[in-house]
Tab-separated table of C-alpha atoms in Angstrom:
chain	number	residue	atom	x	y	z
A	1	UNK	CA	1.779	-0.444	22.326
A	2	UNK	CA	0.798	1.020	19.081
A	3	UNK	CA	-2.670	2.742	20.906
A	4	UNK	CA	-0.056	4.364	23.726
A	5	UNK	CA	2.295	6.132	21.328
A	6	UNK	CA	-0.485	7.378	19.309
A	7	UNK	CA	-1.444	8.838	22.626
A	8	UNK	CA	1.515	10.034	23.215
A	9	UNK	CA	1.559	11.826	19.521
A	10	UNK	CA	-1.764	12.923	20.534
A	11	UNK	CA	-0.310	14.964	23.691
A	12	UNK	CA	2.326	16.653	21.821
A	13	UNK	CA	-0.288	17.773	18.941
A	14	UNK	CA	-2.893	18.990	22.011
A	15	UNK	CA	-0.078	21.063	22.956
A	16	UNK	CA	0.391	22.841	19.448
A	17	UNK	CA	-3.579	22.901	19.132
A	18	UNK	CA	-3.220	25.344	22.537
A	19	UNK	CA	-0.766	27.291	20.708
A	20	UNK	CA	-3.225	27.849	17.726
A	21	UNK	CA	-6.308	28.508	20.646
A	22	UNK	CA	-4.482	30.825	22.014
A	23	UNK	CA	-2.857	32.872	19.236
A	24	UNK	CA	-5.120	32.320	16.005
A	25	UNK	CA	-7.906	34.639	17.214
A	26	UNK	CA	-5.244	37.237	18.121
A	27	UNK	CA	-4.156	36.707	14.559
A	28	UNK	CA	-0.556	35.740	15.799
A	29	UNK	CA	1.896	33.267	14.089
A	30	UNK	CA	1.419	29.772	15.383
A	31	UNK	CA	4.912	29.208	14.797
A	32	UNK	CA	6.919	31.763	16.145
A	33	UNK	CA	7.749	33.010	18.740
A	34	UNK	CA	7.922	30.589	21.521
A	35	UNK	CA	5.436	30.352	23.841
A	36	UNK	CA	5.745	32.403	26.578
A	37	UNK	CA	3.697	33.491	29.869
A	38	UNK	CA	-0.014	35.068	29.445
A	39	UNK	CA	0.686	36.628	32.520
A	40	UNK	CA	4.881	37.847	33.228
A	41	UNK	CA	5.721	37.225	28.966
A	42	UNK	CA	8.389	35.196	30.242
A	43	UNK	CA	9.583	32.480	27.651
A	44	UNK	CA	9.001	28.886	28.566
A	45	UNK	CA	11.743	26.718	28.565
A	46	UNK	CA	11.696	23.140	26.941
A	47	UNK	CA	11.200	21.223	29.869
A	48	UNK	CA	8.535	23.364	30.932
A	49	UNK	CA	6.459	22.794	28.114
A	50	UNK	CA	6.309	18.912	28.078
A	51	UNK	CA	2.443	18.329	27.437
A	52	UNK	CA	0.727	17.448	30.665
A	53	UNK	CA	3.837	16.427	32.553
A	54	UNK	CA	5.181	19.985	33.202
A	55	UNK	CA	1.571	21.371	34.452
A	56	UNK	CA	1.721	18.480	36.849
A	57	UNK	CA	5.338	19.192	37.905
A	58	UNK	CA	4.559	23.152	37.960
A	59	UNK	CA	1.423	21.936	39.913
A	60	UNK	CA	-0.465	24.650	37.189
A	61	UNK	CA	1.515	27.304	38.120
A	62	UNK	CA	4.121	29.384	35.969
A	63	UNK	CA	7.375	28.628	36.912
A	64	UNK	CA	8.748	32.363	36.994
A	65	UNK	CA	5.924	34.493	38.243
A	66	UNK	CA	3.718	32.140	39.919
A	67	UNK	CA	0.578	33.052	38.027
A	68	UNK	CA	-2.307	30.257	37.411
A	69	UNK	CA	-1.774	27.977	34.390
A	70	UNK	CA	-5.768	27.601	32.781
A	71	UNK	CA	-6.926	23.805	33.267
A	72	UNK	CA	-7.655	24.788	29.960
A	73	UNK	CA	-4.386	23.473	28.501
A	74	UNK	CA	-3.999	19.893	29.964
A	75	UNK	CA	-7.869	19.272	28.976
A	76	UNK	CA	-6.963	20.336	25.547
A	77	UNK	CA	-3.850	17.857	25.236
A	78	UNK	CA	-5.958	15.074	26.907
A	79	UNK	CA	-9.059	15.211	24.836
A	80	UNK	CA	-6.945	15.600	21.755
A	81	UNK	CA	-5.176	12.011	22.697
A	82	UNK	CA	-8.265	10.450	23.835
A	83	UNK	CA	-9.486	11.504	20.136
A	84	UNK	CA	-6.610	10.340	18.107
A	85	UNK	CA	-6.830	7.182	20.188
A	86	UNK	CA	-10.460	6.235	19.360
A	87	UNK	CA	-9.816	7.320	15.849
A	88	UNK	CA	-6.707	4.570	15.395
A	89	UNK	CA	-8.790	2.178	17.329
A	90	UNK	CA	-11.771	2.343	14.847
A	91	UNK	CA	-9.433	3.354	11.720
A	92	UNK	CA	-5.888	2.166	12.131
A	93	UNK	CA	-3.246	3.806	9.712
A	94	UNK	CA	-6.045	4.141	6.936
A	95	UNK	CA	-6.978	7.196	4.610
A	96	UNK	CA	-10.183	7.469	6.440
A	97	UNK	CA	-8.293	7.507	9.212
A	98	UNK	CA	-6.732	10.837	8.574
A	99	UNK	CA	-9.684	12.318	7.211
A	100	UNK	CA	-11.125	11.510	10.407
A	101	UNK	CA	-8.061	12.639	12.193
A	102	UNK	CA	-8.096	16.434	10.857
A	103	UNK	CA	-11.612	17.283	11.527
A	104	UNK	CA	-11.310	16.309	14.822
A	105	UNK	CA	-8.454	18.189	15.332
A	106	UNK	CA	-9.951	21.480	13.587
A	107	UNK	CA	-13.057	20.988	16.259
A	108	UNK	CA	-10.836	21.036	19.069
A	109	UNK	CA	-9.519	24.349	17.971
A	110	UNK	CA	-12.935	25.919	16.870
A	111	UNK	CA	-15.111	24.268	19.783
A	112	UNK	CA	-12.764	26.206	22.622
A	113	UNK	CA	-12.096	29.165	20.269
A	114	UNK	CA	-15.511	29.763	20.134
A	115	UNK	CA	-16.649	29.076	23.950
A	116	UNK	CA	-13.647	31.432	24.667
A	117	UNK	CA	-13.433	34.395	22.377
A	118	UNK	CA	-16.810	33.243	20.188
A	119	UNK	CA	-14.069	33.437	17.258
A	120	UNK	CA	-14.120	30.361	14.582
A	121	UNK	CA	-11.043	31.769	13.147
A	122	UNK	CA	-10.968	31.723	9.029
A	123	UNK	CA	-7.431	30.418	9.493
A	124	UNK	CA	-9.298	27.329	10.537
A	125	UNK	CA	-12.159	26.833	8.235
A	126	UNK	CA	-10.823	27.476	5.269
A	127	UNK	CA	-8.410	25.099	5.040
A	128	UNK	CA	-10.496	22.699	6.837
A	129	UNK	CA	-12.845	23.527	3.685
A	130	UNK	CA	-10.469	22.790	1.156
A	131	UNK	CA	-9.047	19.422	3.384
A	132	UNK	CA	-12.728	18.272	3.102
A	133	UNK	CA	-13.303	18.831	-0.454
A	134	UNK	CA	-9.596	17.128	-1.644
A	135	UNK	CA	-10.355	14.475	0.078
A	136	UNK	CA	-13.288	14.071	-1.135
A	137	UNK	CA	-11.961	12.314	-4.395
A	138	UNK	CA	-9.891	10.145	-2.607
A	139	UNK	CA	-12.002	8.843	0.002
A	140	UNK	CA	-16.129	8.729	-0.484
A	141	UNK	CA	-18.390	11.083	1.417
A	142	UNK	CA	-20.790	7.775	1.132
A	143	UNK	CA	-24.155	10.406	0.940
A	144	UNK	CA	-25.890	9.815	-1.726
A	145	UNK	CA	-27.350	12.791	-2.336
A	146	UNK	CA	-25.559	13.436	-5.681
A	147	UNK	CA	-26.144	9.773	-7.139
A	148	UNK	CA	-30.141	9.838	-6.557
A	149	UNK	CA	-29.827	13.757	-8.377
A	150	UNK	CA	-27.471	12.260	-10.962
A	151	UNK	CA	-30.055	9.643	-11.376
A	152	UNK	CA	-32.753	12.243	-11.870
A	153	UNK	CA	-30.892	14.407	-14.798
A	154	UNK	CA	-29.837	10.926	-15.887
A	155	UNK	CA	-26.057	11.699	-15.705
A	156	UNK	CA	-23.523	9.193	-15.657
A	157	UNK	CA	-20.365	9.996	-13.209
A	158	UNK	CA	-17.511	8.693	-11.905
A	159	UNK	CA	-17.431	7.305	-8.390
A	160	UNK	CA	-14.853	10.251	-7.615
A	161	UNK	CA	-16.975	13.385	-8.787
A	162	UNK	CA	-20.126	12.051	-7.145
A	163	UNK	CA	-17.937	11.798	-3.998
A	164	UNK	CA	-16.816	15.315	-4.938
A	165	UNK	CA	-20.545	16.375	-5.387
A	166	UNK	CA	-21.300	15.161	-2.223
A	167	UNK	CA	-18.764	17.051	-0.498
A	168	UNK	CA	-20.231	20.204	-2.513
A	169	UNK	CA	-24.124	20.049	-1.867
A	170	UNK	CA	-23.059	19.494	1.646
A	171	UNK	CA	-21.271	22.445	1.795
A	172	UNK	CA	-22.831	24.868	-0.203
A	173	UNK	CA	-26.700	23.743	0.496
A	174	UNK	CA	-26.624	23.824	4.436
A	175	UNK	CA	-23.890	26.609	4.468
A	176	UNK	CA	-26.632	28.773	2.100
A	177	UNK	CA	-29.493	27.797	4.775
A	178	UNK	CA	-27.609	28.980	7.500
A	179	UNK	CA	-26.326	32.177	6.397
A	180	UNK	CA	-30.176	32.551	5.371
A	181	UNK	CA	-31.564	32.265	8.091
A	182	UNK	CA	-29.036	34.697	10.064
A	183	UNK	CA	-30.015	37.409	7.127
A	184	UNK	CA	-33.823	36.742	7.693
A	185	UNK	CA	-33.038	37.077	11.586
A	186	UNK	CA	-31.034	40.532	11.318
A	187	UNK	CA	-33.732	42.007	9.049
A	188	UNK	CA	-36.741	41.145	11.420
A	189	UNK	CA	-35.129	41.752	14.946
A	190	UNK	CA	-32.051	43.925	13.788
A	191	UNK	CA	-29.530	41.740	15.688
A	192	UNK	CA	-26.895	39.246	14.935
A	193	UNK	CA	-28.324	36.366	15.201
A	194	UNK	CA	-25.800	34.485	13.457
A	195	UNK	CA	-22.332	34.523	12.584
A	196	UNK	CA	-20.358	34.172	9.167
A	197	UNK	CA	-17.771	32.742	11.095
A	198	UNK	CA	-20.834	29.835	11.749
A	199	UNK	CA	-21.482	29.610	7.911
A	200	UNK	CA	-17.877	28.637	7.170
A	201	UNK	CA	-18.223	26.280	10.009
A	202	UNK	CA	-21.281	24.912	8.162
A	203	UNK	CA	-19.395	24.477	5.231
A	204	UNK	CA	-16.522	22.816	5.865
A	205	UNK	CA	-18.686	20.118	8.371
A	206	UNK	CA	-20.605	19.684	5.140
A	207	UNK	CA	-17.794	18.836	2.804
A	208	UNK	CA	-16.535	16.415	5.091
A	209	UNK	CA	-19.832	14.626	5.739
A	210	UNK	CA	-22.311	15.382	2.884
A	211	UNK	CA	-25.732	16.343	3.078
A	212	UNK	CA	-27.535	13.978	5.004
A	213	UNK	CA	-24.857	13.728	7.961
A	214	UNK	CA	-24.409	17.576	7.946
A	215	UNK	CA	-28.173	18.158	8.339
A	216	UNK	CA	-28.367	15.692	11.291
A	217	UNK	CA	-25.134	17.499	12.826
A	218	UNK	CA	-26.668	20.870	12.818
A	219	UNK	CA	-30.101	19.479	13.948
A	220	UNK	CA	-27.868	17.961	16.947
A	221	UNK	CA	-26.106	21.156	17.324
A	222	UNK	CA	-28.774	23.485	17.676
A	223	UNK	CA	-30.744	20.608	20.347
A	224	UNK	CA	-27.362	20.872	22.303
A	225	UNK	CA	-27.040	24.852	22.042
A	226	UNK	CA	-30.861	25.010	23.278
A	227	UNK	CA	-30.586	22.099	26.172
A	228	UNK	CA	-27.097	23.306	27.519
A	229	UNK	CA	-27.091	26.885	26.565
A	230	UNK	CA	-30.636	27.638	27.463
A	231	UNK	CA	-29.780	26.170	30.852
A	232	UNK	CA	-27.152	27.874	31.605
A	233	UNK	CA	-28.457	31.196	30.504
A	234	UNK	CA	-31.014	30.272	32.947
A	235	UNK	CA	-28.721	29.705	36.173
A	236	UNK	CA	-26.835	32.294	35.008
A	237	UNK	CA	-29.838	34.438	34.569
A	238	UNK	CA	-28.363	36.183	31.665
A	239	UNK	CA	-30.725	38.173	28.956
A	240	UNK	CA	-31.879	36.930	25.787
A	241	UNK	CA	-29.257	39.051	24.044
A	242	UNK	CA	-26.211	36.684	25.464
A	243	UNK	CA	-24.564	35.248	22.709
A	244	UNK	CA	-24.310	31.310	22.760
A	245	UNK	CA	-21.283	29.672	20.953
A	246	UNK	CA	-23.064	27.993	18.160
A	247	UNK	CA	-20.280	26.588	16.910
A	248	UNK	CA	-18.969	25.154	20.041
A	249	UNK	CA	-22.200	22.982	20.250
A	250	UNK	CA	-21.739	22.363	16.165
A	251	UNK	CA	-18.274	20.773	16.949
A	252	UNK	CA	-19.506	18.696	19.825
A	253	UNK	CA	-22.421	17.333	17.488
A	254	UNK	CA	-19.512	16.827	14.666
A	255	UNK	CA	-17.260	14.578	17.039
A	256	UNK	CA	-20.822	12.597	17.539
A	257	UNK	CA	-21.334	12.244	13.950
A	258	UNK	CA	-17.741	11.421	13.423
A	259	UNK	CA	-18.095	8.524	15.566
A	260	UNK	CA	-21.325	7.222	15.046
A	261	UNK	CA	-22.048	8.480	11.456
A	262	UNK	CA	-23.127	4.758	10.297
A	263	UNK	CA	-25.805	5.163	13.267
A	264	UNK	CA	-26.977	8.552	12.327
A	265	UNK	CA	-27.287	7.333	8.531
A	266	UNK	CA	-29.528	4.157	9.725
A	267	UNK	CA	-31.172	6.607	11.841
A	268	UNK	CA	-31.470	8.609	8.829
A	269	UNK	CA	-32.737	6.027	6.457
A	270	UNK	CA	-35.569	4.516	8.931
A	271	UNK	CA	-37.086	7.984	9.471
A	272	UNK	CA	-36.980	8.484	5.245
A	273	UNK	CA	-39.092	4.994	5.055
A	274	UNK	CA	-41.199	5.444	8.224
């Protein structure tokens, strides 16, 4: 019963995540005004707006001018129950629960924002930067990374700040890379290779998951930019210059680390001893 009205929950927050697709990269209010009509501007009424019920009543149609709602919008509430749903199922009611809860919800939002308008709106990442970092003391990034340097400099810290540090190096060390590489890109070919927008991504990924985790998520990323992107550059028979949504594939690769991290860290570990 619990699993269905966290579903529920889920539908209702999918609905105010299309809000934010919709109207953060036009650097609108998600709050006000009410949503209205892409096509006639014609506020929506309550009982038009019920998340995936109304599309199916309005068969995906607005009610007043009759224009095409975008599949978009149901997809958007579904996924982001399905999501809350596995989360409670592996979490319950539980810190790391929420912590797993908001990054998912921030990758719905940048994932389509980015395949859409290839926009990973600040208004996203920045908070989702901060989010990572607070929580950081509370709940352990579990890396690593800072204990073995600790260690090294023979440093003794608190369980909290080496959680902290964590969230840090994995922001600031893989964030650095990437906007690297994008400067090394524009000086040699004189194009955009890379975003900032894909740099603030990196950073708030890596203060949610550390250093180890955010490597493999990028690694994953940039295998599932080349497979699927290359691909459909290819049917598409687009030119080189087409920009792929980097950060669409970098949230797909994040959901997979959220929900098998301990694999990816075995994973991890075997390949450091092999």
């Amino acid at each position: 019963m619990t699993a269905v009205l966290v579903f529920l929950f889920g539908l209702a927050v999918g609905s105010f995540l299309n809000v934010c697709i919709y109207r953060l990269p036009r650097g609108e209010s998600v709050v006000a005004p009410r949503s209205r009509c892409p096509h006639c501007q014609r506020q929506i009424a309550a009982y038009d707006n019920i998340p995936l019920l109304s599309y199916v009543i309005l068969r995906g149609r607005c009610r007043h001018c009759g224009a095409r709602i975008s599949l978009l919008y149901p997809l958007v509430e579904l996924v982001t129950a399905a999501l809350l749903v596995a989360i409670y199922l592996r979490h319950g009611f539980t810190p790391a629960g929420v912590k797993s809860a908001l990054l998912a919800l921030a990758l719905v939002v940048l994932i389509v924002t980015d395949l859409r308008e290839r926009i990973l709106p600040d208004r996203v990442t920045y908070p989702g930067l901060g989010v990572g970092l607070l929580l950081a003391l509370w709940i352990p990034v579990g890396d690593g990374s800072a204990a073995a340097l600790a260690r090294a400099l023979t440093l003794t810290l608190s369980p909290q700040i080496l959680s902290l540090a964590d969230a840090l190096l994995g922001a600031l060390v893989w964030a650095g890379m990437l906007y690297a590489v994008g400067e090394i890109f524009y000086r040699v070919r004189q194009l955009e290779g890379l975003g900032l927008g894909d740099v603030k991504m990196m950073a708030m990924l890596g203060a949610f998951f550390g250093l180890k985790l955010t490597l493999l998520t990028l690694l994953l990323g940039c295998l599932l930019g080349i497979a699927f992107g290359g691909l459909f550059m290819l049917l598409t028979r687009k030119s080189q210059r087409y920009e792929l949504p980097l950060g669409s594939f970098l949230g797909l690769a994040a959901l997979v680390t959220l929900f098998w991290d301990e694999a990816l860290r075995h994973w991890y570990a075997s390949l450091l001893a092999g």
